[in-house]
Amino acid sequence: MRTLLLKSLFARPATIGPPDADDAALDELGGALAARGRRLLGRSLTIREVDAGSCNGCELEIHALNNSVYDIERFGLRFAASPRHADVLLVTGPVTHNMKVALERTYAATPDPKWVVAVGDCGCGCGVFEGSYAVAGAVDKVIPVDLHIRGCPPRPIDLLRGLIALVDKATANDEALHSAASR
Amino acid sequence: MMAVHTSVFAAWLAGFTPVGFHAPWQRFNVDAGEWTTVAKSLGEGAGDLLALWGEADAVHMAVRAPPADPCVISLAVAPALASPASPLPALHPHAGEGREAANGGGKGSGCFPSVGRFHPPAIRLERAIRDLYGHMPLNALDSRAWLDHGQWGLDAPLGARISRPRRDPADYEFQTVHGHGLHQIPVGPVHAGIIEPGHFRFTANGETVARLEERLGYVHKGVDALLTGAALAKAARIVARISGDSTVAFSFAFSLAVEAALGIEAPPRAAVLRGVMAELERVANHLGDIGAICNDAAFALIHAHCGIFRERVLAASDLAFGHRLMMDRIVPGGVACDIAADGGVAVLAALDEIAPRFDEIVALYDDTPSLQDRTCATGRVAGDLVKRWAAGGHVGRASGRDFDARRDLAYPPYRGLSFTVPLYTAGDVDARLRVRIDEVRSSIGMIRDWLADLPSGPLVAPLPQAAGPREGIAITEAFRGDALAWLRLDADGSVARCHLRDASWFQWPLLEAAIENNIVADFPLCNKSFNCSYSGHDL
């Protein structure tokens, strides 16, 4: 193990970036997110993922955000085990009737302020499962959704891009709230 | 209705007259007595139950009794007894209400002799048949609903479609466990990790699990109903989304079944590209699992490295086939797209990068006794259980069940290919991990060989017009075990009925056995070493 650790110490990082002409997009996203995230919630946004009926494809790609290549935690975003610790619910769908109550209860258990991101073509619409007796609908038919990230499944880079957009939106709301309060 | 002896079971099955057009294996109509004889014989170990599914007026089971080919046994369901004095177990406490609504529907529900009564692996399958079609398994051991959580607003959505008010989804009677000092731990359906939903009810004595009972069905999306009457292209897209981690394997099985029904074969280049995709999917999933299993034993280093390996494989798959998970790339008749011009080079480069580093990671696993202390002798599954349940994949092969659909029911491009199927007998987390390690290496070898010598030629064979209803069946080896697809095509080429069976159906029940007498803290480890599908099971 020592040899391996030593080798890793001297190896190039597996993480995408620092800036590289080809991969500038990811790095740019990362920088923007760090600045905005800090303004909003110190420097962290905690995510709770909820599979409300997905085929598991979206989960595989959401999982990839945690690997050393995308390393989502460097942007101050992290996944929590409980909705009670979360600022963001990342929900995949279509929401099945059998998961509807569980999703509603998870939403209720998440403290305010909270944001909901619907992930994947099924979470945003119903995808190929449209019209089934077993499907309650897209995520926004069950709980209020702030952002949609489409794709079947969305790539990890799309998910990161989407989370930036969320921070943008959340920051705007936050500022609107502040200006309303000061009036 | 005696069981047929193991030695003559295959010959006895072959004595029936095959019906209709069903390829590549045969289908037989039997009567209720013969159906029960099959069930009893399976219960006595004469063969493997591969699948059990329903349709509006019949139930079918796929059976394999080597050396004979697998076959499908069909039974027309008998009209259900409707009298209040009926000895049938009630569907649930309010069964019977709303029966009026059914009369206009035209489709009724029937009954059939229970298979699970003699062969327990069938129990959950026949509970699912009753939930979807309303066909009652007579004298069944378990009368509880399985996929139906009382949330659909109707009973038997593929059968009588009796409307029914929704009820509390938590209203489910778990089996009781008696003893001193026992307590229950309910887990799920929303789990702590980024995984699919399901409920686990643990009964523990201190740290030790006395019993685990699973409750699944949360991600039931009504796939069987969506596939009924669907045009072929639409059906293929649905099938690719049965279980995202096995999208290639299910599209592969579905396409083989369509091709069998239509009497065609995919062109050689398509067959080899299918193999490349299937093995890339296996490598990516196994790499993810190997890392995740070690992570559940708090050994993050292997997880970190395997995460990078998996990412490399997915990125190369994306470059080669235009989709990281290779969804919708295998279609009836062949493949939807060719490998990209630089795709082969990208895949080989990724494999060349991974292979030596993977060896280092495996050596690290071998040299870390504190990690093996968690994986060895944990979550043991006995050999006779995997044999009875005909559990496929790493669950079966870690407990001595020497079966791999790629070798034992060989289909192109595996036909005539020689490769070693790993086999272990310890049946613990370590053995399931080692099956994966061996398979990663063997799959890398296959991909290299295929890409070195890709046949040229067309990518897709034209689908002929069927002259009437045609039926096909196929089994492919997904990363977690055998994936079965059965279908009937209408003359217009649409899907009259299609059923897909994930390997998880015969692995989930064994997880309940694996965790018994282990500590609660080892459950994530055991669960990850199985890595059963929720979506593939719930359909």
XYZ file of C-alpha atoms in Angstrom:
722
model
C 0.000 0.000 0.000
C 2.886 2.357 0.803
C 4.242 2.048 -2.728
C 0.841 2.826 -4.167
C 0.341 5.832 -1.922
C 3.808 7.098 -2.744
C 3.118 6.676 -6.451
C -0.200 8.513 -6.109
C 1.620 11.321 -4.329
C 3.797 11.943 -7.339
C 1.207 11.129 -10.011
C -0.711 13.781 -11.899
C -4.120 14.414 -10.348
C -6.940 12.463 -11.958
C -9.274 15.373 -11.380
C -10.225 17.345 -14.466
C -8.580 20.777 -14.507
C -6.640 22.922 -13.550
C -7.457 24.898 -16.663
C -6.783 23.127 -19.809
C -7.889 24.538 -23.123
C -10.131 21.545 -23.887
C -11.652 21.273 -20.468
C -11.964 24.955 -19.726
C -15.739 24.614 -19.407
C -15.638 22.468 -16.296
C -13.016 24.617 -14.640
C -14.930 27.770 -15.445
C -18.058 26.231 -13.931
C -16.134 25.246 -10.848
C -14.785 28.736 -10.248
C -18.146 30.373 -10.727
C -19.863 27.931 -8.412
C -17.323 28.416 -5.650
C -17.782 32.195 -5.663
C -21.577 32.145 -5.800
C -21.952 29.252 -3.369
C -19.861 31.124 -0.799
C -22.042 34.208 -1.062
C -25.162 32.172 -0.508
C -24.427 29.598 2.141
C -20.921 30.221 3.285
C -19.271 27.863 0.874
C -21.395 24.766 0.863
C -24.573 23.377 -0.580
C -25.671 19.990 0.663
C -27.548 17.658 -1.653
C -29.864 14.770 -0.910
C -30.473 12.497 -3.871
C -33.908 10.856 -4.153
C -34.659 8.124 -6.675
C -38.413 8.407 -7.128
C -38.695 5.804 -9.880
C -35.598 6.074 -12.045
C -34.065 3.207 -14.036
C -30.810 3.796 -12.110
C -29.090 5.367 -15.126
C -29.272 8.864 -13.589
C -27.989 7.505 -10.269
C -24.904 6.083 -11.974
C -24.039 9.495 -13.402
C -24.861 11.362 -10.187
C -22.563 8.901 -8.438
C -19.812 9.823 -10.877
C -19.854 13.397 -9.514
C -18.220 11.976 -6.391
C -15.288 10.336 -8.190
C -11.841 11.858 -8.407
C -12.404 13.007 -11.969
C -15.360 15.328 -11.273
C -14.717 15.673 -7.537
C -17.852 17.676 -6.759
C -16.742 18.416 -3.197
C -14.056 20.824 -4.371
C -16.921 23.133 -5.360
C -18.430 23.005 -1.877
C -21.195 20.677 -2.998
C -21.649 17.469 -1.073
C -24.154 14.663 -0.788
C -25.837 14.023 2.558
C -27.425 10.820 3.829
C -30.513 12.525 5.214
C -32.938 15.138 3.860
C -32.696 16.822 7.261
C -29.152 17.879 6.382
C -29.926 18.949 2.826
C -30.368 22.264 1.020
C -31.071 20.641 -2.318
C -33.140 17.606 -3.307
C -31.847 16.062 -6.504
C -34.800 13.983 -7.683
C -34.850 11.412 -10.478
C -38.077 10.010 -11.828
C -40.646 9.431 -13.274
C -42.303 9.572 -9.862
C -44.019 6.236 -9.456
C -47.242 5.999 -7.497
C -45.427 3.658 -5.147
C -42.752 6.321 -4.407
C -45.016 9.381 -4.336
C -45.666 9.357 -0.597
C -41.981 8.746 0.176
C -40.987 11.687 -2.021
C -43.556 13.986 -0.406
C -42.332 12.986 3.040
C -38.694 13.497 2.057
C -39.565 16.980 0.788
C -41.398 17.752 4.025
C -38.372 16.567 6.021
C -36.000 18.942 4.226
C -35.581 22.229 6.120
C -36.101 25.603 4.421
C -34.583 27.211 2.453
C -34.599 24.295 0.019
C -34.400 23.800 -3.713
C -35.485 20.900 -5.851
C -33.694 19.816 -9.002
C -35.459 17.358 -11.317
C -32.881 15.196 -13.071
C -33.170 13.293 -16.342
C -35.738 13.121 -19.103
C -37.968 11.009 -16.849
C -37.723 13.367 -13.876
C -38.397 16.373 -16.121
C -41.117 14.726 -18.210
C -41.956 11.076 -17.881
C -39.674 9.843 -20.641
C -40.670 6.499 -22.118
C -42.851 5.796 -19.079
C -45.422 8.437 -20.011
C -48.984 7.281 -19.629
C -48.354 4.300 -17.393
C -50.918 3.437 -14.702
C -48.008 3.140 -12.256
C -46.527 6.587 -12.846
C -47.762 9.655 -10.957
C -45.930 12.059 -13.289
C -42.832 14.187 -13.589
C -41.244 15.455 -10.381
C -42.929 18.875 -10.679
C -46.337 17.182 -10.612
C -45.583 16.085 -7.049
C -43.337 18.729 -5.452
C -42.284 22.230 -6.609
C -39.202 22.105 -8.830
C -36.660 24.924 -9.187
C -34.538 23.499 -11.960
C -34.683 20.805 -14.626
C -31.574 18.995 -15.869
C -32.477 16.942 -18.903
C -30.649 14.038 -20.501
C -31.039 10.287 -20.605
C -29.112 10.210 -18.406
C -27.494 13.666 -18.150
C -23.696 13.474 -18.224
C -21.884 14.365 -15.013
C -20.653 17.553 -16.669
C -24.266 18.514 -17.480
C -25.216 17.875 -13.886
C -22.438 20.193 -12.690
C -23.512 22.819 -15.200
C -27.072 22.514 -13.917
C -26.060 22.897 -10.310
C -24.337 26.183 -11.235
C -27.581 27.397 -12.735
C -29.283 26.457 -9.484
C -26.842 28.479 -7.416
C -27.509 31.390 -9.759
C -31.220 31.065 -9.231
C -30.917 30.542 -5.495
C -28.664 33.589 -5.198
C -31.139 35.693 -7.166
C -33.949 34.575 -4.853
C -31.792 35.280 -1.862
C -31.007 38.800 -3.057
C -34.666 39.433 -3.898
C -35.537 38.292 -0.391
C -32.987 40.646 1.134
C -34.103 43.625 -0.902
C -37.746 42.870 -0.049
C -36.848 42.704 3.630
C -34.940 45.991 3.542
C -37.895 47.733 1.890
C -49.255 -35.426 -10.024
C -46.035 -36.949 -8.759
C -42.777 -35.201 -9.404
C -40.824 -36.474 -12.349
C -37.434 -37.874 -11.479
C -34.494 -35.594 -12.227
C -32.913 -38.017 -14.669
C -35.975 -38.209 -16.909
C -37.373 -34.675 -16.426
C -35.790 -33.327 -19.604
C -37.063 -36.292 -21.631
C -40.522 -35.968 -20.071
C -40.708 -32.291 -21.052
C -39.618 -33.120 -24.588
C -42.603 -35.470 -24.903
C -45.043 -32.560 -25.212
C -46.106 -31.204 -28.570
C -44.694 -27.748 -29.194
C -47.213 -24.999 -29.975
C -47.140 -22.123 -32.419
C -43.953 -20.544 -33.626
C -41.596 -20.184 -30.685
C -37.835 -19.877 -31.181
C -35.131 -20.791 -30.540
C -36.547 -22.993 -27.785
C -39.962 -24.632 -27.672
C -43.151 -23.798 -25.843
C -45.656 -26.402 -24.644
C -49.259 -26.093 -23.486
C -49.956 -28.237 -20.458
C -52.942 -28.899 -18.210
C -53.154 -28.003 -14.530
C -51.961 -31.455 -13.453
C -48.915 -31.366 -15.671
C -48.205 -27.798 -14.522
C -48.133 -28.985 -10.928
C -45.928 -31.916 -11.891
C -43.429 -29.453 -13.333
C -43.618 -27.345 -10.153
C -43.031 -30.393 -7.955
C -40.151 -31.569 -10.105
C -38.531 -28.141 -9.910
C -38.992 -28.270 -6.160
C -37.112 -31.543 -6.067
C -34.232 -30.109 -8.039
C -35.002 -31.566 -11.479
C -34.374 -28.230 -13.189
C -34.060 -24.462 -12.866
C -36.968 -22.044 -12.922
C -35.859 -19.274 -15.300
C -38.966 -17.108 -15.236
C -42.673 -17.156 -14.402
C -44.985 -14.563 -15.908
C -48.577 -13.986 -16.887
C -50.771 -12.635 -19.594
C -54.493 -12.016 -19.871
C -55.530 -15.660 -20.209
C -52.451 -17.728 -19.364
C -49.402 -18.137 -17.188
C -46.018 -19.203 -18.493
C -42.875 -20.546 -16.928
C -39.464 -20.900 -18.492
C -37.619 -23.983 -17.307
C -34.144 -25.318 -17.905
C -33.191 -28.931 -17.297
C -29.763 -29.600 -18.829
C -28.733 -31.199 -21.077
C -32.035 -30.311 -22.773
C -32.606 -26.810 -24.124
C -34.684 -24.460 -21.971
C -38.401 -24.466 -22.730
C -41.544 -22.548 -21.870
C -44.499 -24.273 -20.208
C -47.861 -22.576 -20.610
C -51.119 -23.049 -18.786
C -54.437 -21.426 -19.661
C -55.799 -19.941 -16.452
C -59.036 -21.353 -15.070
C -61.915 -18.967 -14.302
C -61.561 -17.654 -10.766
C -64.110 -18.805 -8.225
C -66.221 -15.794 -7.398
C -68.400 -17.171 -4.597
C -67.994 -15.611 -1.157
C -67.290 -19.062 0.217
C -64.274 -19.248 -2.044
C -61.285 -20.870 -0.379
C -58.985 -18.428 -2.199
C -57.005 -16.040 -0.064
C -58.372 -12.500 -0.299
C -56.349 -10.099 -2.442
C -56.403 -7.712 0.495
C -58.903 -6.902 3.203
C -61.274 -5.094 0.857
C -61.147 -7.562 -2.008
C -64.503 -7.828 -3.694
C -65.402 -4.140 -3.503
C -65.672 -2.476 -6.865
C -66.118 -5.824 -8.610
C -68.974 -4.263 -10.598
C -66.565 -2.053 -12.494
C -64.897 -5.124 -13.910
C -67.902 -6.349 -15.810
C -67.536 -3.803 -18.563
C -63.818 -4.475 -18.957
C -64.134 -7.802 -20.734
C -60.895 -9.151 -19.285
C -61.398 -11.318 -16.238
C -58.958 -12.798 -13.802
C -58.296 -16.468 -13.411
C -56.441 -18.872 -11.222
C -53.652 -21.406 -11.585
C -51.993 -23.969 -9.314
C -49.257 -22.355 -7.244
C -45.690 -23.133 -8.251
C -44.195 -21.443 -5.194
C -45.936 -23.968 -2.964
C -43.505 -26.599 -4.214
C -40.685 -24.405 -5.477
C -40.157 -21.316 -3.235
C -38.198 -19.255 -5.834
C -41.548 -18.807 -7.624
C -43.319 -17.191 -4.668
C -42.520 -13.537 -5.424
C -43.057 -14.106 -9.150
C -46.573 -15.415 -8.626
C -47.358 -12.628 -6.161
C -46.377 -10.244 -8.980
C -48.601 -12.105 -11.474
C -51.537 -11.745 -9.110
C -50.856 -8.042 -8.595
C -50.638 -7.329 -12.330
C -53.174 -9.758 -13.842
C -55.298 -10.758 -10.882
C -54.625 -14.461 -11.561
C -54.760 -16.205 -8.216
C -52.097 -18.830 -7.432
C -54.105 -21.618 -5.788
C -52.854 -22.805 -2.401
C -50.037 -20.247 -2.468
C -47.927 -19.937 0.648
C -47.876 -16.139 0.668
C -51.047 -14.210 -0.117
C -49.609 -10.697 0.351
C -49.359 -8.247 -2.520
C -45.826 -7.692 -3.851
C -45.630 -4.963 -6.503
C -49.042 -3.524 -5.662
C -48.698 -1.096 -2.754
C -52.302 0.013 -3.078
C -51.300 3.216 -4.885
C -52.418 2.597 -8.469
C -56.091 3.327 -7.897
C -56.910 -0.035 -9.447
C -56.408 -3.747 -8.980
C -54.983 -6.014 -11.668
C -53.961 -3.221 -14.075
C -53.236 -5.754 -16.836
C -56.289 -7.854 -16.058
C -59.732 -6.869 -14.799
C -58.688 -3.257 -13.891
C -61.025 -2.965 -10.922
C -60.947 0.572 -9.581
C -60.045 0.849 -5.926
C -59.346 3.753 -3.589
C -55.697 4.259 -2.661
C -54.632 3.060 0.772
C -51.750 3.742 3.143
C -48.605 2.417 1.420
C -47.149 1.489 4.806
C -50.038 -0.958 5.293
C -48.057 -4.161 4.790
C -47.847 -7.126 7.075
C -44.217 -8.069 7.635
C -43.573 -11.553 8.882
C -43.464 -11.736 12.631
C -40.327 -12.734 14.483
C -40.572 -13.998 18.036
C -37.834 -14.047 20.650
C -36.321 -12.253 23.604
C -34.532 -8.950 23.127
C -35.448 -8.535 19.471
C -35.940 -5.111 17.960
C -36.797 -3.908 14.487
C -34.880 -1.504 12.258
C -36.889 -0.192 9.304
C -34.725 1.104 6.429
C -35.968 2.836 3.306
C -37.483 3.216 0.775
C -35.279 6.362 0.636
C -31.803 5.093 1.462
C -28.757 6.934 2.776
C -26.667 6.478 -0.357
C -27.251 7.451 -3.957
C -29.090 4.226 -4.722
C -32.479 2.959 -5.738
C -35.423 2.756 -3.343
C -36.589 -0.308 -1.452
C -37.497 -1.184 2.099
C -35.513 -3.445 4.405
C -37.029 -4.569 7.671
C -34.351 -5.880 10.006
C -35.130 -7.768 13.149
C -31.978 -7.690 15.246
C -30.811 -9.042 18.540
C -28.309 -6.447 19.641
C -25.980 -6.112 16.690
C -26.885 -9.450 15.132
C -29.493 -9.695 12.404
C -32.018 -12.403 13.239
C -34.032 -11.778 10.094
C -34.187 -9.453 7.150
C -37.342 -9.067 5.132
C -37.334 -7.072 1.930
C -40.222 -5.114 0.521
C -39.764 -4.062 -3.086
C -41.919 -2.645 -5.868
C -41.342 1.071 -5.163
C -40.024 1.779 -8.649
C -42.668 -0.271 -10.471
C -43.301 1.682 -13.655
C -45.754 -0.632 -15.419
C -43.279 -1.832 -18.042
C -45.255 -4.957 -19.015
C -48.291 -2.783 -19.777
C -46.247 -0.179 -21.682
C -44.729 -2.901 -23.869
C -48.085 -4.457 -24.701
C -49.073 -3.330 -28.173
C -46.013 -1.065 -28.544
C -44.346 -0.617 -31.928
C -40.977 -2.351 -32.071
C -38.885 0.844 -32.010
C -40.773 2.237 -29.040
C -40.567 -1.083 -27.200
C -36.794 -1.164 -27.751
C -36.439 2.267 -26.122
C -38.475 1.160 -23.116
C -36.461 -2.051 -22.771
C -33.230 -0.012 -22.768
C -34.563 1.744 -19.674
C -35.504 -1.307 -17.607
C -32.321 -0.970 -15.591
C -29.785 1.714 -16.512
C -26.788 -0.356 -15.437
C -27.862 -3.255 -17.684
C -29.185 -1.271 -20.616
C -26.880 -3.071 -23.062
C -27.700 -6.522 -21.696
C -31.472 -5.975 -21.848
C -31.408 -4.415 -25.302
C -29.239 -7.355 -26.341
C -31.686 -9.944 -24.960
C -34.702 -8.145 -26.403
C -33.086 -7.879 -29.838
C -32.075 -11.555 -29.825
C -35.643 -12.502 -28.910
C -37.062 -10.381 -31.747
C -34.544 -11.882 -34.167
C -35.396 -15.406 -32.988
C -39.099 -14.715 -33.502
C -38.468 -13.390 -37.009
C -35.953 -16.100 -37.861
C -33.014 -13.814 -38.614
C -29.561 -13.188 -37.163
C -27.674 -9.924 -36.735
C -24.800 -9.498 -39.243
C -21.314 -10.558 -37.996
C -20.044 -6.996 -37.481
C -23.129 -6.097 -35.442
C -22.757 -9.265 -33.350
C -19.149 -8.442 -32.456
C -19.951 -4.789 -31.685
C -22.745 -6.025 -29.412
C -20.176 -8.175 -27.622
C -17.819 -5.215 -27.227
C -20.600 -3.111 -25.716
C -21.799 -5.900 -23.420
C -18.283 -6.487 -22.078
C -17.618 -2.745 -21.664
C -20.806 -2.559 -19.620
C -19.671 -5.522 -17.514
C -16.212 -4.036 -16.914
C -17.616 -0.609 -15.967
C -20.150 -2.064 -13.539
C -17.737 -4.525 -11.952
C -15.146 -1.778 -11.468
C -17.765 0.377 -9.778
C -18.849 -2.518 -7.566
C -15.328 -3.566 -6.557
C -14.636 -0.015 -5.430
C -17.991 0.362 -3.706
C -17.689 -2.927 -1.807
C -14.284 -1.883 -0.437
C -15.704 1.545 0.367
C -18.454 -0.073 2.428
C -15.657 -1.641 4.460
C -14.292 1.924 4.862
C -11.349 1.294 2.525
C -11.643 4.406 0.384
C -8.390 4.036 -1.533
C -9.592 1.184 -3.759
C -12.886 2.999 -4.258
C -11.048 6.120 -5.456
C -8.964 4.189 -7.970
C -11.839 2.056 -9.239
C -13.902 5.234 -9.670
C -11.262 6.574 -12.035
C -11.066 3.260 -13.933
C -14.831 3.212 -14.351
C -14.820 6.798 -15.573
C -12.163 5.921 -18.180
C -14.291 3.040 -19.468
C -17.420 5.198 -19.683
C -15.562 8.007 -21.440
C -14.123 5.527 -23.963
C -17.582 3.977 -24.484
C -18.928 7.459 -25.115
C -16.233 8.130 -27.684
C -16.743 4.791 -29.395
C -20.538 4.542 -29.349
C -21.770 8.058 -28.566
C -23.298 7.303 -25.178
C -21.583 6.676 -21.851
C -23.925 3.800 -20.927
C -24.415 2.784 -24.580
C -28.192 3.128 -24.316
C -30.274 2.416 -27.457
C -27.168 1.192 -29.359
C -28.340 -2.399 -29.716
C -31.562 -2.638 -31.739
C -33.539 -5.524 -33.246
C -31.618 -6.645 -36.322
C -28.205 -5.348 -35.298
C -26.721 -2.158 -33.894
C -27.940 1.428 -34.277
C -24.524 2.864 -35.026
C -21.045 1.783 -36.022
C -18.089 2.166 -33.708
C -16.558 5.629 -34.223
C -13.475 5.803 -36.446
C -11.171 6.414 -33.481
C -13.440 4.531 -31.057
C -11.514 1.273 -31.112
C -8.262 3.075 -30.382
C -9.892 4.984 -27.511
C -11.279 1.811 -25.949
C -7.970 -0.056 -26.279
C -6.057 2.911 -24.838
C -8.405 3.043 -21.853
C -8.012 -0.697 -21.269
C -4.221 -0.477 -21.603
C -4.182 2.271 -19.028
C -6.477 0.435 -16.626
C -5.192 -3.152 -16.826
C -1.799 -2.746 -15.081
C -3.212 -0.327 -12.523
C -6.099 -2.698 -11.830
C -3.554 -5.436 -11.064
C -1.957 -3.139 -8.491
C -5.328 -2.508 -6.871
C -6.081 -6.233 -6.739
C -2.649 -6.811 -5.166
C -3.517 -4.143 -2.605
C -6.752 -5.972 -1.791
C -4.816 -9.228 -1.408
C -2.258 -7.568 0.873
C -4.706 -5.891 3.220
C -5.830 -8.344 5.902
C -7.862 -5.688 7.730
C -10.035 -5.339 4.625
C -10.331 -9.077 4.092
C -11.303 -9.380 7.726
C -14.488 -7.583 6.706
C -15.124 -9.423 3.429
C -14.123 -13.028 4.213
C -16.793 -15.197 5.851
C -19.238 -12.251 5.714
C -22.634 -12.680 4.072
C -22.287 -16.364 3.227
C -24.785 -17.944 0.856
C -24.932 -21.730 0.866
C -24.366 -23.597 -2.384
C -27.666 -25.471 -2.196
C -29.563 -22.166 -1.944
C -28.057 -20.684 -5.107
C -28.714 -23.987 -6.853
C -32.370 -24.053 -5.773
C -32.911 -20.420 -6.702
C -30.864 -20.817 -9.904
C -29.147 -17.578 -8.898
C -27.007 -16.231 -11.693
C -24.052 -13.890 -11.926
C -21.529 -13.343 -9.171
C -24.075 -14.481 -6.563
C -24.267 -17.942 -8.124
C -20.648 -18.275 -9.221
C -19.336 -17.267 -5.774
C -21.301 -20.154 -4.237
C -20.345 -22.880 -6.702
C -23.084 -22.569 -9.340
C -21.184 -22.998 -12.560
C -23.461 -21.190 -15.002
C -22.805 -18.376 -17.443
C -25.311 -17.744 -20.241
C -22.471 -16.695 -22.550
C -21.038 -20.207 -22.353
C -23.976 -22.453 -21.422
C -26.618 -20.913 -23.694
C -24.093 -19.429 -26.094
C -25.279 -16.706 -28.467
C -23.300 -14.634 -30.958
C -20.591 -13.409 -30.594
C -19.795 -15.822 -27.722
C -20.591 -18.952 -29.731
C -17.392 -20.941 -30.160
C -15.453 -18.514 -27.966
C -13.399 -20.139 -25.247
C -13.115 -18.312 -21.951
C -12.885 -19.233 -18.291
C -15.937 -18.752 -16.113
C -14.691 -17.981 -12.584
C -16.043 -20.243 -9.906
C -15.675 -19.958 -6.118
C -17.338 -21.909 -3.348
C -16.893 -19.748 -0.230
C -20.118 -17.853 -1.037
C -19.024 -14.806 0.985
C -18.469 -11.138 0.107
C -14.842 -11.942 -0.752
C -15.861 -14.629 -3.251
C -18.364 -12.330 -4.969
C -15.640 -9.702 -5.206
C -13.189 -12.207 -6.686
C -15.688 -13.338 -9.328
C -15.878 -9.706 -10.432
C -12.093 -9.300 -10.465
C -11.697 -12.383 -12.672
C -14.485 -11.251 -14.974
C -12.985 -7.788 -15.437
C -9.788 -9.437 -16.665
C -11.566 -11.903 -18.912
C -13.800 -9.197 -20.419
C -10.818 -6.946 -21.127
C -9.257 -9.859 -23.030
C -12.421 -10.408 -25.086
C -12.730 -6.732 -26.017
C -9.082 -6.595 -27.087
C -9.456 -9.692 -29.262
C -12.633 -8.453 -30.921
C -11.352 -4.954 -31.617
C -8.162 -6.361 -33.116
C -10.171 -8.129 -35.769
C -13.569 -6.508 -36.371
C -15.476 -8.174 -39.193
C -16.638 -5.824 -41.898
C -20.112 -5.736 -43.377
C -23.568 -4.347 -42.649
C -24.635 -3.184 -39.192
C -28.235 -4.267 -39.297
C -30.254 -7.019 -40.915
C -33.633 -6.005 -42.360
C -36.573 -7.223 -40.292
C -38.895 -9.405 -42.368
C -42.662 -9.141 -42.157
C -44.035 -11.821 -39.852
C -46.740 -13.993 -41.388
C -48.615 -14.247 -38.104
C -47.922 -14.169 -34.389
C -44.334 -15.256 -33.737
C -42.689 -15.809 -30.377
C -39.052 -15.483 -29.362
C -37.027 -15.929 -26.225
C -33.432 -15.052 -25.369
C -31.118 -14.988 -22.401
C -28.023 -12.818 -22.202
C -25.455 -12.585 -19.439
C -25.729 -9.146 -17.863
C -23.081 -8.052 -15.370
C -25.253 -9.222 -12.484
C -26.506 -12.426 -14.049
C -28.771 -13.814 -16.743
C -31.305 -11.422 -18.273
C -34.280 -13.091 -19.961
C -36.527 -11.610 -22.639
C -39.655 -13.316 -23.966
C -41.992 -11.783 -26.500
C -44.772 -12.373 -28.973
C -44.821 -10.278 -32.111
C -48.005 -9.523 -33.988
C -48.190 -9.887 -37.755
C -47.825 -6.093 -38.076
C -44.485 -6.312 -36.239
C -45.658 -4.709 -33.019
C -45.149 -6.312 -29.627
C -48.240 -8.252 -28.560
C -46.704 -9.163 -25.217
C -43.210 -8.935 -23.819
C -41.786 -9.956 -20.479
C -38.304 -9.263 -19.164
C -36.827 -10.946 -16.133
C -33.800 -9.530 -14.353
C -31.354 -11.816 -12.520
C -32.263 -9.970 -9.315
C -35.535 -11.882 -8.935
C -33.531 -14.933 -7.856
C -30.838 -13.002 -5.963
C -32.844 -10.666 -3.714
C -34.300 -13.548 -1.647
C -30.789 -14.928 -1.090
C -29.650 -11.586 0.340
C -32.129 -12.220 3.141
C -30.313 -15.497 3.799
C -26.846 -13.963 3.438
C -27.296 -11.366 6.173
C -28.713 -13.764 8.757
C -26.472 -13.915 11.856
C -24.231 -11.173 10.476
C -24.072 -7.809 12.196
C -26.230 -4.915 11.046
C -23.103 -2.914 10.168
C -22.150 -5.528 7.588
C -25.398 -5.171 5.668
C -24.127 -2.470 3.270
C -21.190 -4.729 2.513
C -23.403 -7.743 1.815
C -25.923 -5.685 -0.139
C -23.249 -4.107 -2.324
C -21.610 -7.477 -2.952
C -24.969 -8.611 -4.418
C -25.823 -5.262 -6.058
C -29.280 -6.432 -7.079
C -31.396 -4.208 -9.289
C -34.500 -2.499 -7.932
C -35.762 -1.055 -11.195
C -35.013 -4.252 -13.138
C -36.932 -6.224 -10.543
C -39.856 -3.860 -9.981
C -40.313 -3.184 -13.743
